[in-house]
XYZ file of C-alpha atoms in Angstrom:
687
model
C 58.168 -39.473 0.672
C 59.484 -37.073 -1.970
C 60.343 -38.807 -4.987
C 63.324 -37.443 -7.118
C 62.059 -36.218 -10.441
C 65.349 -35.784 -12.108
C 68.663 -37.293 -12.158
C 70.192 -34.031 -11.631
C 68.143 -33.308 -8.455
C 70.444 -33.354 -5.356
C 73.532 -32.443 -7.493
C 72.956 -28.838 -7.635
C 73.429 -27.769 -4.157
C 76.733 -29.545 -3.871
C 77.913 -28.386 -7.100
C 77.218 -24.901 -6.619
C 79.804 -24.957 -3.841
C 82.752 -26.472 -5.973
C 85.635 -24.203 -7.072
C 88.334 -25.071 -9.449
C 90.490 -23.406 -12.170
C 89.738 -24.629 -15.769
C 91.382 -23.690 -19.086
C 88.875 -22.587 -21.627
C 88.157 -24.554 -24.802
C 86.588 -23.722 -28.056
C 83.683 -24.887 -30.102
C 84.595 -25.739 -33.783
C 80.993 -25.673 -34.879
C 79.648 -22.856 -32.685
C 76.354 -21.085 -33.312
C 76.875 -18.008 -35.339
C 76.842 -14.644 -33.742
C 74.036 -12.157 -34.376
C 73.749 -9.859 -37.298
C 76.315 -6.991 -37.680
C 75.619 -3.599 -38.957
C 77.420 -0.237 -39.147
C 76.059 2.062 -36.486
C 78.380 4.905 -37.230
C 81.040 5.997 -39.660
C 81.297 5.838 -43.479
C 84.903 4.509 -43.351
C 86.596 7.557 -44.446
C 89.267 9.117 -42.301
C 90.028 12.800 -41.364
C 88.198 15.485 -39.494
C 84.782 14.251 -38.328
C 81.485 15.595 -39.955
C 77.751 14.603 -40.168
C 76.539 16.069 -36.776
C 72.634 16.220 -36.911
C 72.547 13.728 -39.614
C 72.645 9.871 -39.722
C 75.452 8.381 -37.931
C 76.170 5.735 -40.698
C 76.756 8.498 -43.059
C 79.072 10.651 -40.905
C 83.018 10.598 -40.669
C 84.228 8.966 -37.574
C 87.971 9.335 -36.810
C 89.615 6.501 -35.206
C 87.073 5.505 -32.662
C 88.579 4.245 -29.610
C 85.916 3.852 -26.960
C 82.280 2.823 -27.067
C 79.614 2.799 -24.409
C 75.677 2.689 -24.189
C 73.350 4.221 -21.685
C 70.069 2.911 -20.512
C 68.042 4.905 -22.827
C 69.971 3.379 -25.893
C 72.389 6.330 -26.863
C 75.640 5.126 -27.812
C 78.847 7.128 -27.182
C 82.225 6.862 -29.095
C 85.519 8.538 -28.495
C 87.397 9.775 -31.595
C 91.074 9.714 -30.683
C 92.794 11.715 -33.482
C 90.054 14.250 -33.859
C 89.656 14.776 -30.026
C 85.926 14.442 -29.703
C 83.148 12.547 -27.896
C 80.137 11.959 -29.815
C 76.729 10.531 -29.236
C 74.439 8.448 -31.299
C 70.756 8.650 -30.354
C 68.622 5.492 -30.789
C 67.097 7.120 -33.982
C 70.549 7.231 -35.569
C 71.284 10.754 -35.471
C 74.810 11.756 -34.274
C 76.100 14.698 -32.274
C 79.145 16.140 -30.569
C 79.045 16.176 -26.769
C 82.527 17.004 -25.889
C 85.559 18.500 -27.857
C 85.541 21.552 -30.254
C 87.706 19.981 -32.849
C 90.913 21.525 -31.309
C 93.804 19.576 -29.825
C 94.830 20.827 -26.485
C 94.050 20.806 -22.673
C 90.679 22.358 -21.990
C 89.644 23.901 -19.001
C 86.841 22.576 -16.538
C 83.466 24.365 -15.596
C 82.145 25.194 -18.978
C 80.440 23.465 -21.886
C 82.216 20.444 -22.942
C 81.604 21.198 -26.663
C 83.412 24.539 -26.363
C 86.905 23.061 -25.171
C 89.912 21.098 -26.791
C 90.638 17.416 -25.796
C 93.749 15.542 -26.126
C 93.309 12.105 -27.691
C 90.095 10.696 -25.752
C 90.070 6.873 -25.353
C 87.805 4.975 -23.070
C 84.317 5.884 -22.310
C 81.745 4.950 -19.621
C 78.374 6.010 -18.538
C 76.864 6.155 -15.133
C 73.058 5.587 -14.039
C 72.686 9.329 -13.714
C 73.626 10.108 -17.224
C 77.264 11.349 -16.410
C 79.668 10.399 -19.446
C 83.097 9.785 -18.209
C 86.085 9.384 -20.739
C 89.720 9.070 -20.558
C 91.504 12.282 -22.145
C 94.573 10.298 -22.528
C 96.878 12.939 -23.920
C 95.979 15.306 -21.096
C 96.636 12.330 -18.477
C 93.108 12.689 -16.987
C 89.558 11.453 -16.794
C 86.856 13.766 -17.592
C 83.245 13.915 -16.946
C 80.365 15.364 -18.968
C 77.302 15.944 -16.764
C 73.803 15.676 -18.206
C 73.698 19.637 -18.571
C 77.025 19.472 -20.717
C 79.275 20.922 -18.219
C 82.806 19.195 -18.153
C 84.958 18.622 -15.030
C 87.851 16.339 -14.100
C 87.467 13.481 -11.772
C 90.922 12.213 -11.845
C 94.398 13.067 -12.825
C 96.320 16.246 -13.184
C 96.054 18.099 -16.605
C 99.365 17.642 -18.762
C 101.128 16.031 -15.946
C 102.989 12.839 -16.308
C 104.306 11.305 -13.029
C 108.109 10.873 -12.689
C 107.712 7.488 -11.042
C 107.191 6.475 -7.558
C 104.228 8.086 -5.791
C 101.391 8.449 -8.185
C 98.916 9.803 -5.536
C 97.325 6.635 -4.159
C 95.266 6.984 -0.899
C 94.496 10.663 -1.771
C 92.189 12.497 -3.988
C 91.976 11.285 -7.430
C 91.988 15.162 -8.469
C 95.703 15.356 -7.536
C 96.704 11.836 -8.440
C 99.030 11.389 -11.394
C 97.822 9.289 -14.479
C 99.774 8.498 -17.601
C 97.936 7.947 -20.686
C 94.836 6.342 -19.250
C 92.596 4.494 -21.714
C 89.944 2.048 -20.698
C 87.299 2.771 -18.084
C 84.666 0.788 -16.235
C 82.280 1.157 -13.315
C 80.835 -1.429 -10.908
C 77.666 -1.646 -9.121
C 79.039 0.217 -5.913
C 79.985 3.332 -7.945
C 83.491 2.866 -8.288
C 85.201 4.035 -11.238
C 88.214 1.885 -12.826
C 91.008 3.301 -14.997
C 93.492 1.483 -17.240
C 96.361 3.745 -16.309
C 98.212 2.473 -19.288
C 101.679 3.996 -19.236
C 101.937 3.423 -15.334
C 101.086 -0.169 -16.075
C 98.373 -0.190 -13.303
C 94.835 -0.403 -13.001
C 93.401 2.468 -10.699
C 90.123 2.782 -8.851
C 88.256 5.865 -7.786
C 85.779 5.375 -5.054
C 82.435 7.180 -4.638
C 84.262 9.670 -2.168
C 87.009 10.479 -4.667
C 89.890 8.617 -3.369
C 92.173 6.685 -5.730
C 94.241 3.550 -5.235
C 95.889 0.919 -7.328
C 93.923 -2.286 -7.523
C 96.262 -4.156 -10.132
C 99.851 -3.769 -11.275
C 103.057 -2.511 -9.705
C 103.904 0.251 -11.874
C 106.884 -1.669 -13.501
C 105.927 -3.233 -16.910
C 106.424 -7.067 -16.827
C 104.600 -10.250 -16.985
C 104.674 -11.617 -13.469
C 101.534 -12.441 -11.766
C 101.368 -8.950 -9.981
C 102.601 -7.122 -13.032
C 100.971 -5.553 -16.154
C 102.281 -4.251 -19.472
C 100.541 -1.249 -21.044
C 96.870 -2.621 -20.094
C 94.159 -0.931 -22.038
C 90.938 -2.580 -21.173
C 89.223 -2.930 -17.676
C 85.796 -4.434 -16.766
C 84.040 -5.593 -13.620
C 81.777 -8.508 -13.669
C 78.650 -9.025 -11.639
C 80.395 -10.767 -8.867
C 82.924 -8.206 -8.553
C 85.890 -9.857 -10.291
C 88.241 -7.615 -12.186
C 88.885 -8.398 -15.920
C 92.018 -6.778 -17.639
C 93.087 -6.637 -21.149
C 96.816 -6.666 -20.486
C 97.674 -5.489 -23.909
C 101.318 -5.905 -24.286
C 101.448 -9.090 -22.516
C 99.140 -10.495 -25.071
C 96.810 -11.768 -22.366
C 93.489 -11.569 -20.540
C 93.363 -11.632 -16.829
C 90.708 -12.199 -14.419
C 92.171 -10.762 -11.192
C 95.830 -12.035 -11.447
C 94.660 -15.388 -13.161
C 95.574 -15.645 -16.967
C 92.534 -16.616 -18.937
C 94.050 -18.671 -21.804
C 92.418 -18.755 -25.332
C 92.389 -22.553 -24.811
C 91.678 -24.609 -28.079
C 91.247 -21.343 -30.047
C 93.917 -21.608 -32.743
C 95.228 -18.129 -32.305
C 96.742 -16.524 -28.989
C 95.705 -13.000 -28.162
C 97.325 -10.288 -29.990
C 97.407 -7.053 -28.165
C 93.877 -7.087 -26.790
C 92.813 -3.614 -25.888
C 88.982 -3.779 -25.017
C 87.007 -5.891 -22.659
C 83.284 -5.942 -21.453
C 81.087 -8.375 -19.405
C 77.388 -9.137 -19.991
C 74.845 -9.660 -17.136
C 75.320 -13.466 -17.546
C 78.930 -13.177 -16.823
C 80.139 -13.947 -20.319
C 83.255 -11.847 -21.264
C 83.870 -10.086 -24.627
C 87.495 -9.219 -25.632
C 88.559 -6.947 -28.498
C 91.498 -9.007 -29.920
C 92.898 -5.928 -31.760
C 95.780 -7.455 -33.437
C 93.809 -10.689 -34.418
C 91.028 -8.389 -35.959
C 88.102 -9.920 -34.097
C 86.076 -10.048 -30.744
C 86.164 -13.146 -28.770
C 83.653 -14.225 -26.047
C 84.566 -16.131 -22.871
C 81.570 -17.842 -21.226
C 81.260 -18.023 -17.405
C 82.671 -21.391 -17.717
C 85.845 -20.012 -19.234
C 85.051 -21.200 -22.751
C 86.680 -19.245 -25.459
C 85.188 -18.752 -28.931
C 85.434 -16.210 -31.949
C 82.355 -13.937 -31.559
C 82.915 -11.564 -34.416
C 85.605 -11.174 -37.238
C 87.230 -13.893 -39.275
C 90.645 -12.876 -38.218
C 91.548 -11.251 -41.483
C 91.737 -7.421 -41.628
C 89.194 -5.692 -43.742
C 85.708 -4.445 -43.853
C 82.885 -6.662 -44.958
C 79.987 -8.572 -43.633
C 77.238 -6.122 -42.831
C 73.848 -7.345 -42.506
C 75.051 -10.911 -42.071
C 76.294 -13.008 -38.989
C 79.133 -11.084 -37.211
C 80.921 -14.385 -37.306
C 81.802 -14.141 -40.787
C 82.338 -10.390 -40.885
C 85.836 -8.835 -41.142
C 86.946 -6.027 -39.035
C 90.170 -4.151 -38.929
C 91.958 -3.477 -35.632
C 88.768 -3.267 -33.202
C 89.905 -1.743 -29.933
C 86.846 -1.423 -27.729
C 83.623 -3.467 -27.023
C 80.542 -2.804 -25.097
C 77.678 -4.990 -24.343
C 74.344 -3.887 -23.097
C 71.827 -5.479 -20.865
C 69.996 -7.290 -23.936
C 73.276 -8.814 -25.079
C 73.575 -6.328 -27.922
C 77.355 -5.589 -28.742
C 78.956 -2.450 -30.075
C 82.563 -2.485 -31.251
C 84.892 0.355 -32.142
C 86.345 -0.830 -35.450
C 89.143 1.557 -35.368
C 91.099 1.179 -38.561
C 87.882 1.030 -40.513
C 86.756 4.264 -38.897
C 83.399 2.788 -37.968
C 81.369 1.737 -35.018
C 79.696 -1.604 -35.615
C 76.654 -3.034 -33.757
C 76.123 -6.826 -33.232
C 72.286 -7.653 -32.530
C 71.740 -9.491 -29.335
C 71.089 -13.238 -29.263
C 67.917 -14.571 -27.452
C 68.687 -14.448 -23.689
C 68.195 -16.919 -20.969
C 66.483 -15.449 -17.837
C 65.459 -17.196 -14.559
C 61.670 -16.967 -14.088
C 61.285 -18.902 -10.837
C 63.003 -20.539 -8.026
C 66.410 -19.809 -6.224
C 69.381 -21.719 -7.532
C 70.059 -24.626 -5.549
C 67.411 -23.996 -2.932
C 64.448 -26.363 -2.410
C 61.305 -25.527 -0.640
C 57.658 -24.583 -0.900
C 57.607 -20.703 -0.480
C 56.718 -17.595 -1.992
C 53.173 -18.069 -2.950
C 51.582 -14.513 -3.931
C 55.016 -12.723 -4.667
C 57.598 -12.541 -7.319
C 58.507 -16.086 -8.523
C 62.068 -15.355 -8.843
C 62.008 -14.826 -4.927
C 60.314 -18.113 -4.422
C 61.770 -21.375 -3.275
C 60.357 -24.266 -5.314
C 61.001 -28.064 -5.337
C 62.755 -30.005 -8.065
C 60.818 -29.327 -11.025
C 59.558 -32.010 -13.227
C 56.914 -31.513 -16.085
C 56.232 -27.954 -17.404
C 53.481 -26.581 -19.682
C 52.192 -23.110 -20.784
C 48.651 -22.317 -21.284
C 47.320 -20.040 -24.018
C 47.323 -17.055 -21.725
C 51.108 -17.334 -20.915
C 50.882 -18.899 -17.392
C 53.553 -21.399 -16.737
C 52.669 -24.456 -14.801
C 55.015 -27.106 -13.325
C 55.225 -30.142 -11.167
C 57.719 -30.490 -8.541
C 58.933 -33.150 -6.014
C 56.732 -31.818 -3.345
C 53.894 -33.298 -5.499
C 52.562 -29.657 -6.059
C 51.588 -27.931 -9.209
C 52.765 -24.307 -9.324
C 51.677 -21.517 -11.486
C 53.647 -18.557 -12.544
C 51.503 -15.687 -14.443
C 52.970 -13.660 -17.265
C 53.576 -10.956 -14.531
C 55.987 -13.215 -12.585
C 53.684 -14.020 -9.580
C 53.782 -17.586 -8.256
C 50.970 -19.414 -6.693
C 50.027 -23.172 -5.818
C 47.447 -24.575 -8.476
C 47.466 -27.964 -6.910
C 48.804 -28.952 -3.559
C 49.919 -32.528 -3.048
C 49.026 -35.571 -4.914
C 51.526 -37.442 -6.727
C 54.807 -36.559 -8.563
C 54.013 -35.268 -12.006
C 56.684 -36.114 -14.750
C 54.944 -34.684 -17.757
C 52.367 -31.979 -18.446
C 50.450 -30.624 -21.541
C 47.514 -28.227 -22.354
C 44.869 -28.890 -24.797
C 43.209 -26.051 -26.863
C 40.364 -25.874 -24.295
C 42.801 -24.871 -21.387
C 42.717 -28.438 -19.699
C 45.849 -29.421 -18.127
C 46.973 -33.142 -18.518
C 49.569 -34.397 -16.004
C 51.299 -37.856 -15.865
C 50.972 -38.899 -12.313
C 53.381 -40.884 -10.147
C 50.380 -43.487 -9.761
C 50.665 -44.568 -13.389
C 47.471 -42.339 -14.307
C 46.948 -39.400 -16.605
C 44.782 -36.775 -15.027
C 43.201 -33.842 -16.583
C 42.644 -30.683 -14.426
C 40.228 -28.059 -15.227
C 40.939 -24.280 -14.565
C 39.862 -24.696 -10.958
C 42.244 -27.440 -10.342
C 39.665 -30.353 -10.127
C 40.974 -33.407 -11.800
C 39.712 -36.318 -13.625
C 41.458 -39.668 -14.620
C 41.648 -39.847 -18.241
C 44.020 -42.855 -18.540
C 45.253 -45.590 -16.465
C 44.173 -47.165 -13.318
C 45.236 -45.508 -9.952
C 48.225 -47.360 -8.289
C 48.183 -50.217 -11.115
C 51.323 -50.270 -13.182
C 51.079 -52.537 -16.304
C 50.317 -52.917 -19.954
C 46.691 -53.466 -21.078
C 43.901 -52.036 -22.604
C 44.775 -51.023 -26.198
C 41.622 -50.669 -28.313
C 39.225 -49.847 -25.284
C 38.601 -47.057 -22.946
C 41.815 -45.367 -21.739
C 40.419 -45.456 -18.232
C 40.287 -49.202 -18.263
C 43.818 -49.502 -19.457
C 47.057 -49.669 -17.573
C 50.153 -47.751 -17.983
C 53.740 -48.129 -16.760
C 54.798 -44.984 -15.251
C 54.056 -42.475 -17.875
C 56.220 -39.587 -18.601
C 55.982 -36.537 -21.160
C 52.856 -35.856 -22.831
C 51.582 -33.778 -25.627
C 48.143 -32.916 -27.265
C 47.703 -32.412 -30.848
C 45.685 -29.884 -32.707
C 42.706 -32.352 -32.920
C 42.853 -33.078 -29.298
C 44.174 -36.429 -29.122
C 46.601 -37.198 -26.077
C 50.148 -38.695 -26.538
C 51.611 -40.528 -23.817
C 55.245 -41.732 -23.306
C 54.555 -45.045 -21.594
C 57.889 -45.288 -20.144
C 58.113 -48.747 -18.562
C 56.152 -50.346 -21.345
C 58.569 -48.829 -24.181
C 55.621 -47.620 -26.252
C 53.968 -44.235 -27.229
C 50.379 -44.521 -26.520
C 47.481 -42.392 -27.874
C 44.086 -41.524 -26.341
C 42.014 -40.132 -29.047
C 38.882 -37.718 -28.577
C 36.600 -40.664 -27.869
C 38.920 -41.795 -24.858
C 40.029 -44.880 -26.843
C 43.612 -45.952 -26.247
C 45.943 -47.398 -28.628
C 49.799 -47.904 -29.196
C 51.186 -45.957 -31.960
C 54.955 -46.606 -31.494
C 57.027 -49.275 -29.590
C 56.747 -52.834 -29.363
C 57.499 -53.153 -25.796
C 61.092 -54.298 -26.264
C 64.031 -52.302 -25.276
C 66.630 -52.096 -28.179
C 67.763 -50.338 -31.216
C 64.947 -49.829 -33.372
C 64.319 -50.491 -36.872
C 63.517 -47.912 -39.551
C 61.290 -48.266 -42.456
C 58.657 -50.386 -40.656
C 55.517 -49.895 -38.832
C 56.330 -47.977 -35.581
C 54.433 -50.553 -33.606
C 57.010 -53.196 -34.707
C 59.870 -51.174 -33.766
C 62.037 -51.063 -30.627
C 62.310 -47.993 -28.388
C 64.513 -47.492 -25.400
C 63.850 -45.049 -22.688
C 66.349 -45.751 -20.033
C 69.341 -43.172 -20.309
C 72.292 -42.415 -18.197
C 72.276 -43.519 -14.517
C 69.231 -45.444 -15.087
C 66.992 -42.661 -15.502
C 64.140 -43.342 -17.705
C 62.485 -40.749 -19.709
C 61.517 -39.987 -23.309
C 59.588 -37.385 -25.268
C 56.740 -37.176 -27.707
C 55.506 -34.343 -30.002
C 53.289 -34.056 -32.989
C 53.457 -31.426 -35.846
C 50.787 -29.870 -37.914
C 50.690 -32.622 -40.399
C 50.035 -35.279 -37.732
C 53.679 -36.596 -37.792
C 54.918 -37.998 -34.393
C 58.210 -37.209 -33.103
C 59.747 -39.493 -30.217
C 62.924 -38.844 -28.217
C 64.538 -42.434 -28.206
C 66.654 -41.784 -25.413
C 68.977 -44.797 -24.950
C 69.120 -45.277 -28.821
C 70.404 -41.633 -29.256
C 68.055 -40.527 -31.793
C 64.984 -38.643 -32.541
C 62.516 -40.904 -34.414
C 59.546 -39.798 -36.661
C 56.402 -41.759 -37.305
C 54.760 -40.415 -40.752
C 50.877 -40.519 -41.016
C 51.177 -43.982 -42.836
C 52.646 -45.368 -39.263
C 56.095 -46.036 -40.685
C 59.031 -45.129 -38.556
C 62.229 -43.388 -39.382
C 65.237 -41.603 -37.936
C 64.835 -37.822 -37.837
C 68.083 -36.846 -35.893
C 71.132 -38.841 -34.634
C 73.542 -41.571 -35.868
C 72.696 -43.488 -32.737
C 76.139 -43.025 -31.342
C 76.513 -41.545 -27.811
C 79.285 -39.013 -27.464
C 80.524 -36.347 -25.387
C 83.232 -35.505 -27.826
C 81.888 -32.374 -29.030
C 79.299 -30.800 -29.827
C 80.232 -30.193 -33.377
C 76.399 -29.989 -34.065
C 75.678 -26.395 -35.382
C 75.157 -26.352 -39.173
C 75.143 -30.263 -39.541
C 72.596 -32.377 -41.035
C 70.311 -33.698 -38.291
C 70.844 -37.336 -39.181
C 74.574 -36.912 -39.164
C 75.261 -35.745 -35.678
C 76.320 -37.960 -32.638
C 74.152 -36.159 -30.245
C 74.318 -38.057 -26.976
C 71.128 -38.752 -24.997
C 68.027 -36.753 -25.937
C 65.290 -36.983 -23.176
C 62.569 -34.853 -24.706
C 61.273 -33.426 -28.022
C 58.990 -30.473 -28.859
C 57.582 -28.950 -32.160
C 56.745 -25.263 -32.740
C 53.932 -23.778 -34.664
C 56.150 -23.770 -37.791
C 56.960 -27.510 -37.531
C 60.578 -26.758 -36.216
C 61.598 -29.526 -34.027
C 63.702 -29.007 -30.818
C 65.383 -31.405 -28.570
C 68.222 -31.587 -26.058
C 71.572 -32.981 -26.604
C 75.053 -32.608 -25.121
C 73.782 -29.959 -22.836
C 72.258 -27.932 -25.639
C 68.964 -27.601 -26.839
C 68.843 -28.014 -30.846
C 66.480 -26.863 -33.430
C 65.899 -28.528 -36.696
C 63.917 -26.862 -39.580
C 62.470 -28.177 -42.710
C 65.913 -28.230 -44.212
C 67.261 -30.884 -41.706
C 69.933 -28.588 -40.575
C 70.853 -28.255 -36.896
C 70.851 -24.925 -35.070
C 72.062 -24.659 -31.383
C 69.520 -22.399 -29.669
C 70.613 -22.797 -26.121
C 73.218 -24.091 -23.927
C 77.200 -23.757 -24.238
C 77.472 -27.646 -24.597
C 79.603 -30.297 -23.109
C 83.340 -30.915 -24.144
C 85.861 -33.459 -23.045
C 87.099 -32.633 -19.595
C 84.110 -30.705 -18.748
C 82.755 -32.954 -16.266
C 84.516 -31.157 -13.428
C 84.035 -27.831 -14.891
C 80.329 -28.282 -15.379
C 80.353 -29.364 -11.756
C 81.386 -25.834 -10.798
C 78.738 -24.049 -12.911
C 75.423 -25.753 -12.885
C 72.479 -23.706 -14.423
C 74.418 -20.447 -14.691
C 74.672 -17.710 -17.314
C 71.038 -16.137 -16.802
C 70.980 -12.733 -18.208
C 73.123 -13.597 -21.019
C 72.694 -15.156 -24.558
C 71.257 -18.706 -24.174
C 73.832 -20.157 -26.574
C 76.524 -19.271 -23.711
C 74.475 -20.759 -20.722
C 74.905 -23.968 -18.949
C 71.768 -26.005 -19.106
C 73.023 -28.903 -16.809
C 71.786 -31.798 -18.664
C 68.458 -30.458 -19.896
C 65.745 -33.271 -19.618
C 62.250 -31.599 -19.918
C 61.215 -28.294 -21.520
C 58.439 -26.792 -23.334
C 57.574 -24.063 -25.829
C 54.875 -21.556 -25.799
C 52.834 -20.173 -28.754
C 55.183 -17.533 -29.160
C 58.233 -19.661 -29.424
C 59.519 -18.846 -25.891
C 61.314 -21.987 -24.191
C 61.026 -22.970 -20.632
C 63.668 -25.177 -19.015
C 63.185 -26.594 -15.604
C 66.559 -27.747 -13.630
C 68.289 -26.902 -10.438
C 65.224 -25.872 -8.549
C 64.622 -23.064 -10.917
C 62.552 -22.442 -14.042
C 64.322 -20.696 -16.821
C 63.186 -18.907 -20.069
C 64.749 -18.638 -23.329
C 63.349 -15.788 -25.528
C 62.019 -16.675 -28.923
C 64.469 -15.695 -31.658
């Protein structure tokens, strides 16, 4: 019979089918955004210059649209100077459209030889074609890779009188009125913010144009728009609109409110979506960029809200901007902003991404051996560990141990046996697993196993001071092996941390066998521990740093405890109070946070300590300050919202992803994090 390894098992498949509209909320102590720099522009207005030189030293005149292609080239439209410019990955800037003149230029020749009329939005397709809205000429133009310009929508110089704007026919004879923002979807459709027509238009691959949002009459009813400037399409095909003069953001026809963010939107003009489904809004009048997570949570992403220019080479959260009008995010979560009134293009470095490396969300099965792990179905994952070669091993509730190579190929390392709640490698490449029969087994590289602690099928507490194989354990959980080769065991039912030294002798190093609040400042073996968390699920974590200090996830006591080398225990993180009212965690002292239930703990090569709390994973360095490294967190009223979005956000920044009650995780030698849940294994790239 399959034993459920996780309290979240069985929820995911049901939760994935739930749907409910939720208002966004904001995080008062969010993790800061990545480093911001100036990509292009010296801040001076006027005729552009600098082609052939560094973009950061060039003059950029009223940047209005930004985009980036797969090769890393960045494109920017300059509204008043009527040019489209390209910034290569090496930072050199050139002009790809516009000759500096102001007028209606013909098609069919080199794009750099003709005048333009106030280009605004820009987007690039997979073939390298660059599309831009020639707003003052009321059309959308295309620059092919060979530099030749053509029109894809609109009639030059023509403003529609009202009524028929050409829907259902060729986009080349349709009427546009001051088009601005552009977007493309995976099906090759081009979306146009037809601003003065108060519509969003779509041009399909055959060239037929239709209206997909707006009636043509400015207004704030559900089916109306008011001078929209921004448009984007997410991975599920949902249309996002910056409805500028209505001071709102729409997903389809649904208004996405800023929630607890203290400021309402103020003439938002740009909008973009990352691969994880997170949305970025250029909130122009508020002088900042906001992000909206896939759960609908809004937070300031860049800009303090005060107009100005400052903050380069620091966190974008604390920088100032002045009228940002466009935003773009690439596949690695790097964000580009047209900081218009500052006459600059700003770049914000992407934060570590979260990706799915194995399993299919919500599906449980034994399948896929020999193929891509992301196409395989796996059981509910339990313990997870990474060997020195980067192979990821995990146990599941089919009682298998499966392996994922660095190339992403999955196989079964051990089939059958018992459920394995915890795993760890030693320096020799042996895998230790906490088995469901109250033993610890050591697996060699061929998959053969030996019992190294406990008696098969006998649960209890005995044997300290003698051979570990003669001792009894009480359903052991998480494991770790220190640099000297000593094995540490969360002896869950016995409320102790046990140690098996390199001679095979077992001892207790923490816990007195009594559940309850633990006393600090005493020998760890005289202090209580409590491993039973929410819904009766028993867990607990153990890790050892390079100095030999032991860290314990003291689950029900809502703390991380530390045992120094003299055996004295203290609180490393947490006040002991359980809370779902937060998380106001980032930047706080670890001992001052109400962190909720922490089920595991890990230490990296630099002795930074990691643990889950409030659906985040937190990192605490030597200064004792908390950093949020993964997870969007949990907030009041989120319980239903979380049930809609278990384990989503893959492909986007880890700090915006849902971790769905993280219980077990591990780190590899490079600092990458691996998180099992929802029948998948996820990886957070090292920062």
